PDB file of C-alpha atoms in Angstrom:
ATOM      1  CA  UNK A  30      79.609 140.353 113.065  1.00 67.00           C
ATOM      2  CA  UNK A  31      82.608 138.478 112.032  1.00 78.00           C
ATOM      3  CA  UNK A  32      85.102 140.375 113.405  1.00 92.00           C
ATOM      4  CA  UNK A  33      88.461 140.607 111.644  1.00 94.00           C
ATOM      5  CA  UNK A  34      88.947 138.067 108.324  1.00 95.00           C
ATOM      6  CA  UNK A  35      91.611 137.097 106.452  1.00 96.00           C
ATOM      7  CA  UNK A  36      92.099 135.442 103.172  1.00 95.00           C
ATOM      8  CA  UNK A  37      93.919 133.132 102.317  1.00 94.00           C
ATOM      9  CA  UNK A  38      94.524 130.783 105.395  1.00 92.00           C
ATOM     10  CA  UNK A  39      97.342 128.848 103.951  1.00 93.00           C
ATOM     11  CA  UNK A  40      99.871 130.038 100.742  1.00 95.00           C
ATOM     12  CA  UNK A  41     102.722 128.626  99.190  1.00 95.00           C
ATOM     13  CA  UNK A  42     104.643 130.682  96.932  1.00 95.00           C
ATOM     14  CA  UNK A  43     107.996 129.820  95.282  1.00 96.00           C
ATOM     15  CA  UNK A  44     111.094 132.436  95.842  1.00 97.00           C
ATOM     16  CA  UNK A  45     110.233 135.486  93.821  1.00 97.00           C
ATOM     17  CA  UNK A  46     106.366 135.439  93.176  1.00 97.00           C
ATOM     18  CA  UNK A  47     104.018 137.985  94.303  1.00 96.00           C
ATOM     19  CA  UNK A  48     100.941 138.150  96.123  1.00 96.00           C
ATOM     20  CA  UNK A  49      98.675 139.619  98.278  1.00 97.00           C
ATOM     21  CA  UNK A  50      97.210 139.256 101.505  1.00 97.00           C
ATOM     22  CA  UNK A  51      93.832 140.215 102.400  1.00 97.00           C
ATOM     23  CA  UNK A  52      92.179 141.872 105.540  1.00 97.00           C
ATOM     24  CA  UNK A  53      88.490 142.923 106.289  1.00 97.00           C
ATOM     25  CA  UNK A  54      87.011 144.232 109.663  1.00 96.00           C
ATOM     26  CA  UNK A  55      83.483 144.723 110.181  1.00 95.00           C
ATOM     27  CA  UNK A  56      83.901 146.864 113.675  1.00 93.00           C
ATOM     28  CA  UNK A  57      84.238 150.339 112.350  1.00 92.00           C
ATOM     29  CA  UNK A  58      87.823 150.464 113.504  1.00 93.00           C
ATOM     30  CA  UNK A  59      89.896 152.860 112.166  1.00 92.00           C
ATOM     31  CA  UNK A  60      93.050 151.569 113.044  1.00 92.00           C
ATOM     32  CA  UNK A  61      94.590 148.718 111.197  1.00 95.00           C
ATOM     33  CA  UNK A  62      97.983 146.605 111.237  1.00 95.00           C
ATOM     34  CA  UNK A  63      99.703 143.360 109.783  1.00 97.00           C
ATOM     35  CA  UNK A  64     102.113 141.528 111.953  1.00 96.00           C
ATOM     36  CA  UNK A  65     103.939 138.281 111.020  1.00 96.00           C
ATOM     37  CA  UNK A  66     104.812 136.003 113.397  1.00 93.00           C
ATOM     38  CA  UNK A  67     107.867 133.677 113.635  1.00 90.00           C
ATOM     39  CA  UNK A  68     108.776 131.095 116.504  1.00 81.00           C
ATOM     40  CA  UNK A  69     110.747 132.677 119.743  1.00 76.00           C
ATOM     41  CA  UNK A  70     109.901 136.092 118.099  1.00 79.00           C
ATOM     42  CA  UNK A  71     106.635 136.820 119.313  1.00 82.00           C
ATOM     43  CA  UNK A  72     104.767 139.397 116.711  1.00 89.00           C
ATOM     44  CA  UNK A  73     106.415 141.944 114.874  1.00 91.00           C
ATOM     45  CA  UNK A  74     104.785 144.700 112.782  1.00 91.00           C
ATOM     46  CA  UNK A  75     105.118 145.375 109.401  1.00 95.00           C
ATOM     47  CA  UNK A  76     102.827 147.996 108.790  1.00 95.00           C
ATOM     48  CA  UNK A  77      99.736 149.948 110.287  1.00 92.00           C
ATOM     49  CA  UNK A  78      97.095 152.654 108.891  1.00 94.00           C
ATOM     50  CA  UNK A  79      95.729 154.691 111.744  1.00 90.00           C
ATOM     51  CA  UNK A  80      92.951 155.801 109.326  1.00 90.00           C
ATOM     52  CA  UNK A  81      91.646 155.424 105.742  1.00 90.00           C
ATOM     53  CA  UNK A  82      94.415 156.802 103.546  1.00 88.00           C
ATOM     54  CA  UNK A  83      97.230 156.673 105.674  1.00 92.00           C
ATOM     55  CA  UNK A  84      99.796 153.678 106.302  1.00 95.00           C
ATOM     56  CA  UNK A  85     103.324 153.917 108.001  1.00 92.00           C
ATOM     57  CA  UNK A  86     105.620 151.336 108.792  1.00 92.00           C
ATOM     58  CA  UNK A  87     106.430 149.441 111.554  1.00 90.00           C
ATOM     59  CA  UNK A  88     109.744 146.699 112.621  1.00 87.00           C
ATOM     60  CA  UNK A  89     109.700 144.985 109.553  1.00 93.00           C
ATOM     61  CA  UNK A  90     108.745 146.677 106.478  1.00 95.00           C
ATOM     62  CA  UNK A  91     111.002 145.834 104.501  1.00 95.00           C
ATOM     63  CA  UNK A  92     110.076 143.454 101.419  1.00 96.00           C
ATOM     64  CA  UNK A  93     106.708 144.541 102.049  1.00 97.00           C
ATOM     65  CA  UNK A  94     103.861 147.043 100.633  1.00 97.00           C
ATOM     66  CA  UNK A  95     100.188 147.705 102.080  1.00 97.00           C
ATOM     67  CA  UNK A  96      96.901 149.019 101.053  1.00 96.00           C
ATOM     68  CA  UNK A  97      94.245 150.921 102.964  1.00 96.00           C
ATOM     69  CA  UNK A  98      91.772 150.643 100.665  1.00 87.00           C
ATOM     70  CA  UNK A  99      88.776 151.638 102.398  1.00 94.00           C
ATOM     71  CA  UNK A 100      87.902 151.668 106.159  1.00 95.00           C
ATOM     72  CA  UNK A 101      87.331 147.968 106.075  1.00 96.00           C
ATOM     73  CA  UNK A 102      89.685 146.547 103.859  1.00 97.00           C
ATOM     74  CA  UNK A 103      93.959 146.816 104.575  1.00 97.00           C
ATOM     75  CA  UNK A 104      96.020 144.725 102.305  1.00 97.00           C
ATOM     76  CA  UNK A 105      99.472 143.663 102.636  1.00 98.00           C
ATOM     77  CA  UNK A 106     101.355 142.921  99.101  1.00 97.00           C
ATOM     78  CA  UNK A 107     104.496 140.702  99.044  1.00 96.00           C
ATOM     79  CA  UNK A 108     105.967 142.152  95.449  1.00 93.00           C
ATOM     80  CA  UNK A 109     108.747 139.395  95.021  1.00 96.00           C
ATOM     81  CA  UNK A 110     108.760 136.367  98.051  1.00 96.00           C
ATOM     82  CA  UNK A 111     111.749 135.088  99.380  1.00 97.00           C
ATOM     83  CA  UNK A 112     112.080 132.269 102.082  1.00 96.00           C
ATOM     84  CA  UNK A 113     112.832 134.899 104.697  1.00 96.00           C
ATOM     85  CA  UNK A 114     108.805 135.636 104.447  1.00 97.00           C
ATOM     86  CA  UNK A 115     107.791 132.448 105.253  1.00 97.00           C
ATOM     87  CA  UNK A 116     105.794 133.172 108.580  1.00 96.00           C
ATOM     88  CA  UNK A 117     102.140 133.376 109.818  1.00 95.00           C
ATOM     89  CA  UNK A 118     101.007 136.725 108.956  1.00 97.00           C
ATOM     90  CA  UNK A 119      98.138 138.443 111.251  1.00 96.00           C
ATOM     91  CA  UNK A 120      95.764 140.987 110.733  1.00 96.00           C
ATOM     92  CA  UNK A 121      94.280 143.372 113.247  1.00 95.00           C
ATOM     93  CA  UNK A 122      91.881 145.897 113.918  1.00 94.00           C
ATOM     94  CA  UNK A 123      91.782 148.542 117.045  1.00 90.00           C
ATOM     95  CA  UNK A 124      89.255 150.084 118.826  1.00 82.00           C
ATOM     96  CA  UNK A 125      89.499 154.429 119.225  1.00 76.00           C
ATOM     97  CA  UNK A 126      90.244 155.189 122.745  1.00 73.00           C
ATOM     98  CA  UNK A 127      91.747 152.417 123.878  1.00 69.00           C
ATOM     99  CA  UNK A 128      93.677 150.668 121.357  1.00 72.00           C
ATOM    100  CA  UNK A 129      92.691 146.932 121.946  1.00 83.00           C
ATOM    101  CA  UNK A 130      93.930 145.113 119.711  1.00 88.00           C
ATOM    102  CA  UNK A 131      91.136 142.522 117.710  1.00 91.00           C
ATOM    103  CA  UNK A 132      93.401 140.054 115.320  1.00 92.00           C
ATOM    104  CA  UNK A 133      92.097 138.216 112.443  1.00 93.00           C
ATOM    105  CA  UNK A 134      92.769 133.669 112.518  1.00 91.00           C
ATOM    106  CA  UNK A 135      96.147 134.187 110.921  1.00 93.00           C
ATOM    107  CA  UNK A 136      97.639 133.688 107.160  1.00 95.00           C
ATOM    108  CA  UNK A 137     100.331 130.987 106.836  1.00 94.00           C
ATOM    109  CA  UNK A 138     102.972 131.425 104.251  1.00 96.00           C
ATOM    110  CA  UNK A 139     105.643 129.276 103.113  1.00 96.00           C
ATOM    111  CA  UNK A 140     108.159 130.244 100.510  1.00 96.00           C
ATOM    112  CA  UNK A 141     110.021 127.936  98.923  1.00 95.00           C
TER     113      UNK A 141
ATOM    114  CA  UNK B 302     112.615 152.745 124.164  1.00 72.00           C
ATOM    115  CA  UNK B 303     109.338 150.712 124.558  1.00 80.00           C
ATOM    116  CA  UNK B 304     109.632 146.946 125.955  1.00 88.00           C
ATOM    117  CA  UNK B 305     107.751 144.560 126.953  1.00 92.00           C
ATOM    118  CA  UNK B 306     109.638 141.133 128.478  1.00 94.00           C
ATOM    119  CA  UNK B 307     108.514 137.555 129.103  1.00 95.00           C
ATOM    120  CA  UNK B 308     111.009 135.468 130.646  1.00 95.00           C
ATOM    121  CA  UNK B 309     110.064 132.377 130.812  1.00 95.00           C
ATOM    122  CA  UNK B 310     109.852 130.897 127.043  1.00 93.00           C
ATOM    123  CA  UNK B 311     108.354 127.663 128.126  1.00 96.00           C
ATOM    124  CA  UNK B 312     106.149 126.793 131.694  1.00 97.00           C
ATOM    125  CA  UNK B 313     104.562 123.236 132.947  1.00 97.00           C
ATOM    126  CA  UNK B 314     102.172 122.918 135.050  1.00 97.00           C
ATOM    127  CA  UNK B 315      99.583 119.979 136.803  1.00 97.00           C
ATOM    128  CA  UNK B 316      96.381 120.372 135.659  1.00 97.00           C
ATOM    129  CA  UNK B 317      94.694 121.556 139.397  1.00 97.00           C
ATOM    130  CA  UNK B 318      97.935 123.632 140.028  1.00 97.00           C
ATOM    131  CA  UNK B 319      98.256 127.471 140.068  1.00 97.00           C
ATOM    132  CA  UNK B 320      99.906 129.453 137.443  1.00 97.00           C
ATOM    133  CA  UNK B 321     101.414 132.630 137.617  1.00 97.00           C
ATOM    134  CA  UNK B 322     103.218 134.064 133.760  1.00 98.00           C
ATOM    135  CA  UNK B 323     105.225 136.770 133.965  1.00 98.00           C
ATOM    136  CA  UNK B 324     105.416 139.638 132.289  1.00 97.00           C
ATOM    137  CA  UNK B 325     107.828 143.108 132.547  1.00 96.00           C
ATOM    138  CA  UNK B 326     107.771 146.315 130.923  1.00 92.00           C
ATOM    139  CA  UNK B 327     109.716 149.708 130.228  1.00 89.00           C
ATOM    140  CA  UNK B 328     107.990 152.425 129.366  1.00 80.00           C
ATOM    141  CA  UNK B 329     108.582 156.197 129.575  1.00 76.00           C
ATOM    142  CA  UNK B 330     104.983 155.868 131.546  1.00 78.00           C
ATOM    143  CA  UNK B 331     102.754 153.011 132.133  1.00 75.00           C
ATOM    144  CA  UNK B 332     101.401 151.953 128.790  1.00 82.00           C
ATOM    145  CA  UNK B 333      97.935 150.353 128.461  1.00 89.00           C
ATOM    146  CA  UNK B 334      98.829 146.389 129.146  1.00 93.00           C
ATOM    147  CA  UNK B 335      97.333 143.444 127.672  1.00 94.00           C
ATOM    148  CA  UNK B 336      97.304 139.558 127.816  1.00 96.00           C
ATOM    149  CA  UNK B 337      96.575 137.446 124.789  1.00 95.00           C
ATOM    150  CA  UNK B 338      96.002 133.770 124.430  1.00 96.00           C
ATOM    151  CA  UNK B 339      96.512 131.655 121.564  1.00 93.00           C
ATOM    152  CA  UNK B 340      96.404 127.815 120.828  1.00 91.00           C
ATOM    153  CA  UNK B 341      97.780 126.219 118.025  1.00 85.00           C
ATOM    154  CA  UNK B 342      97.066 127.021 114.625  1.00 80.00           C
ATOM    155  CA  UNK B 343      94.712 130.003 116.206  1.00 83.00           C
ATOM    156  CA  UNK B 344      95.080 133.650 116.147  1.00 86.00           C
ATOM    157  CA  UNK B 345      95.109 135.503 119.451  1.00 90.00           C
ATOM    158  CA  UNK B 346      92.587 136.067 121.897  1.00 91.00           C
ATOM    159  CA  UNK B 347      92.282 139.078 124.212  1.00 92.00           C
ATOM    160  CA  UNK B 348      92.309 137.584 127.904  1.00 95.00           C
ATOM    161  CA  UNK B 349      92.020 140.757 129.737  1.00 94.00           C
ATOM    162  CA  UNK B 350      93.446 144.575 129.817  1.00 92.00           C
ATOM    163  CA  UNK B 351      94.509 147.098 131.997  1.00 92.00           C
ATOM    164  CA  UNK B 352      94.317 151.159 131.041  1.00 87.00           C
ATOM    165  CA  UNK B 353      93.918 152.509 134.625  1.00 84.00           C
ATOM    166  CA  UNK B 354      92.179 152.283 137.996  1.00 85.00           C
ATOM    167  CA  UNK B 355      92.148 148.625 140.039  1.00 87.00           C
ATOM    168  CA  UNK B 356      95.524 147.377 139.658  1.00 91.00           C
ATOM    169  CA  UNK B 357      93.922 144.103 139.622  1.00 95.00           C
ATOM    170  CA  UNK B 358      92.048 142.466 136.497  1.00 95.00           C
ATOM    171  CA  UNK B 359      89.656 140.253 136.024  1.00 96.00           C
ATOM    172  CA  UNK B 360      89.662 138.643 132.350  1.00 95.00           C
ATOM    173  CA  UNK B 361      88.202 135.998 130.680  1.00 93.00           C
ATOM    174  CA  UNK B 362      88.865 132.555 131.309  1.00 93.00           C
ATOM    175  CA  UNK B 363      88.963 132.265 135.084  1.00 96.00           C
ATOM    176  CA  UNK B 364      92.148 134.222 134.399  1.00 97.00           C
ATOM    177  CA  UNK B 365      93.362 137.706 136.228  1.00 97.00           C
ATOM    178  CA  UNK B 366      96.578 139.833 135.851  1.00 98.00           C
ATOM    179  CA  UNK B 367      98.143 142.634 138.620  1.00 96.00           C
ATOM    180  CA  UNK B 368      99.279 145.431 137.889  1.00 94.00           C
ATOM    181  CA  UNK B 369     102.219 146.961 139.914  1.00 94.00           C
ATOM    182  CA  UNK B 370     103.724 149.829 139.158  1.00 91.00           C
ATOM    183  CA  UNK B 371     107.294 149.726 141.585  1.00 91.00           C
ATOM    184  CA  UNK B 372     107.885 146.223 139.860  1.00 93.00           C
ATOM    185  CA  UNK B 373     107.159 147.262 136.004  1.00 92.00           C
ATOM    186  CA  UNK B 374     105.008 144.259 135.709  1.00 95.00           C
ATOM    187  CA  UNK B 375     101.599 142.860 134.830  1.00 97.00           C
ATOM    188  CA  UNK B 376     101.684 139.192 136.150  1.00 98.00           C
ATOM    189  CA  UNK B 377      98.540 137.009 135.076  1.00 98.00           C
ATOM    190  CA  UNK B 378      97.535 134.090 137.277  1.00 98.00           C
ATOM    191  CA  UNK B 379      94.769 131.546 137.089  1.00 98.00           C
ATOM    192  CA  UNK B 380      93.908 129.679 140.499  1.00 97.00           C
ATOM    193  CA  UNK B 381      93.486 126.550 139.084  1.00 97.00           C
ATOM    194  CA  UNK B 382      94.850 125.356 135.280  1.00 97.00           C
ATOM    195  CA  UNK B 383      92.829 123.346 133.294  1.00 96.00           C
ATOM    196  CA  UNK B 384      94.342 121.537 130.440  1.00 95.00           C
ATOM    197  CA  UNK B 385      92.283 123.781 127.888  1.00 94.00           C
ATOM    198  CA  UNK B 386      94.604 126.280 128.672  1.00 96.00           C
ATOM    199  CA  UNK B 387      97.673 124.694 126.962  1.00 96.00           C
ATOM    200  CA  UNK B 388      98.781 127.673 125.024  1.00 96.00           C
ATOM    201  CA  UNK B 389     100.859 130.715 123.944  1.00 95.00           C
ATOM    202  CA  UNK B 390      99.912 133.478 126.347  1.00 97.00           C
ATOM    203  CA  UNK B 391     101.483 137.121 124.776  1.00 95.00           C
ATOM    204  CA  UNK B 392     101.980 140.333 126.697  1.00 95.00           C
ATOM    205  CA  UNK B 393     101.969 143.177 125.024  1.00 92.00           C
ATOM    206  CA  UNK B 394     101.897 147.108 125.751  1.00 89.00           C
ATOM    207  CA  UNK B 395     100.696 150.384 124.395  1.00 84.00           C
ATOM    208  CA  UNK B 396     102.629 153.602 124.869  1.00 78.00           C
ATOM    209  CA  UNK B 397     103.313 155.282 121.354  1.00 74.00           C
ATOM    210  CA  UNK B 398     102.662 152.027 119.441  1.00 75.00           C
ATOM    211  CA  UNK B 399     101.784 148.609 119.876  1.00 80.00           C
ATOM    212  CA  UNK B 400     105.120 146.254 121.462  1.00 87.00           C
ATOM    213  CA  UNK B 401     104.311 142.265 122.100  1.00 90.00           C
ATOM    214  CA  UNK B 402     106.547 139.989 124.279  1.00 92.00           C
ATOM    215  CA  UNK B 403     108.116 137.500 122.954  1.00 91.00           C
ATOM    216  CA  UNK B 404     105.522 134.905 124.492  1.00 93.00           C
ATOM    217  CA  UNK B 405     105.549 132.381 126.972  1.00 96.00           C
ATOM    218  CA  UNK B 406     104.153 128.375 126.223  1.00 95.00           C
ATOM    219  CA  UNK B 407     102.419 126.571 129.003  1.00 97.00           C
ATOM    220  CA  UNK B 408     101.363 122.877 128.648  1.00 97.00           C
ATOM    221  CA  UNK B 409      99.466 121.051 131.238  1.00 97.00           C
ATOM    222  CA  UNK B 410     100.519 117.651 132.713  1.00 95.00           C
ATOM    223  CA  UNK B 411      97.192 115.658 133.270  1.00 90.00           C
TER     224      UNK B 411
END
């Protein structure tokens, strides 16, 4: 059981590039979400899916697309990086019921 | 709208000492409440959680958090700090959707 996973653990990307983020759970949650996190700001979310096949958007979706491509598997696409990105991105999963949050060891991105 | 406060951005403490971190909300009703750890370069930890019942949880870590409702707060203490817990402890709430605090960093003087 390894929780939630995220790939890579460390990008750098240079102003305008595009890439994508990846997030697995192995919990059976249904919920899922991507957060970045930048200093004095605590976490802020981008995006969530509250099931397979739905996604809506959260603080900070601008910039920023996602895909719920199974149960497992929620994505988050950066389509053309800019320096404001640079952050460490975060991954979670949620239990139903009572909505504890279970985050993934964190993706950090520079943009250059 | 939903918030969740921390106000203390930064907190030292001797290793031995108590700690209390603070931690306010406002919330058309009480939210579930959560505190989450994280060291450096980690992601976060769940320390403990409150949904209902005992307004006073026990969490991981030797660490427990009161809940109390007249105040709009969810305090957590620890009895005695040991310098593993150097870290970023987050408060966050659940009404509608998911709201963290802006976080609070403790270091421990040996």
């Amino acid at each position: 059981n390894a929780g939630v996973t995220q790939t890579p653990k460390f990008q750098v990307l240079k102003t305008g590039q595009s890439m994508t983020l990846q997030c697995a759970q192995d919990m059976n949650h249904n919920s899922m979400y991507w957060y970045r996190q930048d200093p004095g700001m605590g976490l802020r979310l981008i995006y969530y899916s509250a099931s397979e096949g739905t996604t809506d958007k959260g603080e900070v979706p601008n910039g920023y697309n996602v895909s719920r491509l199974n149960k497992r598997e929620f994505s988050l696409r950066l389509e053309s990086a800019a320096p404001s990105q640079t952050s460490v991105y975060f991954c979670a999963s949620s239990e139903p019921g009572t909505d504890t949050q279970y985050f993934g060891p964190g993706t950090r991105l520079t943009v250059l | 709208a939903q918030s969740v406060t921390q106000p203390d951005i930064h907190i030292t403490v001797s290793e031995g000492a108590s700690l209390e971190l603070r931690c306010n909300y406002s919330y058309g009703a009480t939210p579930y409440l959560f505190w989450y750890v994280q060291s450096p370069g980690q992601g976060l930890q769940l320390l403990l959680k409150y949904f209902s019942g005992d307004t006073l949880v026990q969490g991981i870590k030797g660490f427990e958090a009161e809940f109390k409702r007249s105040q709009s707060s969810f305090n957590l203490r620890k009895p005695s700090v040991h310098w593993s817990d150097a870290a970023e402890y987050f408060c966050a709430g659940y009404g509608q959707n998911f709201v963290f605090g802006p976080g609070t960093r403790l270091s421990v003087l040996p």
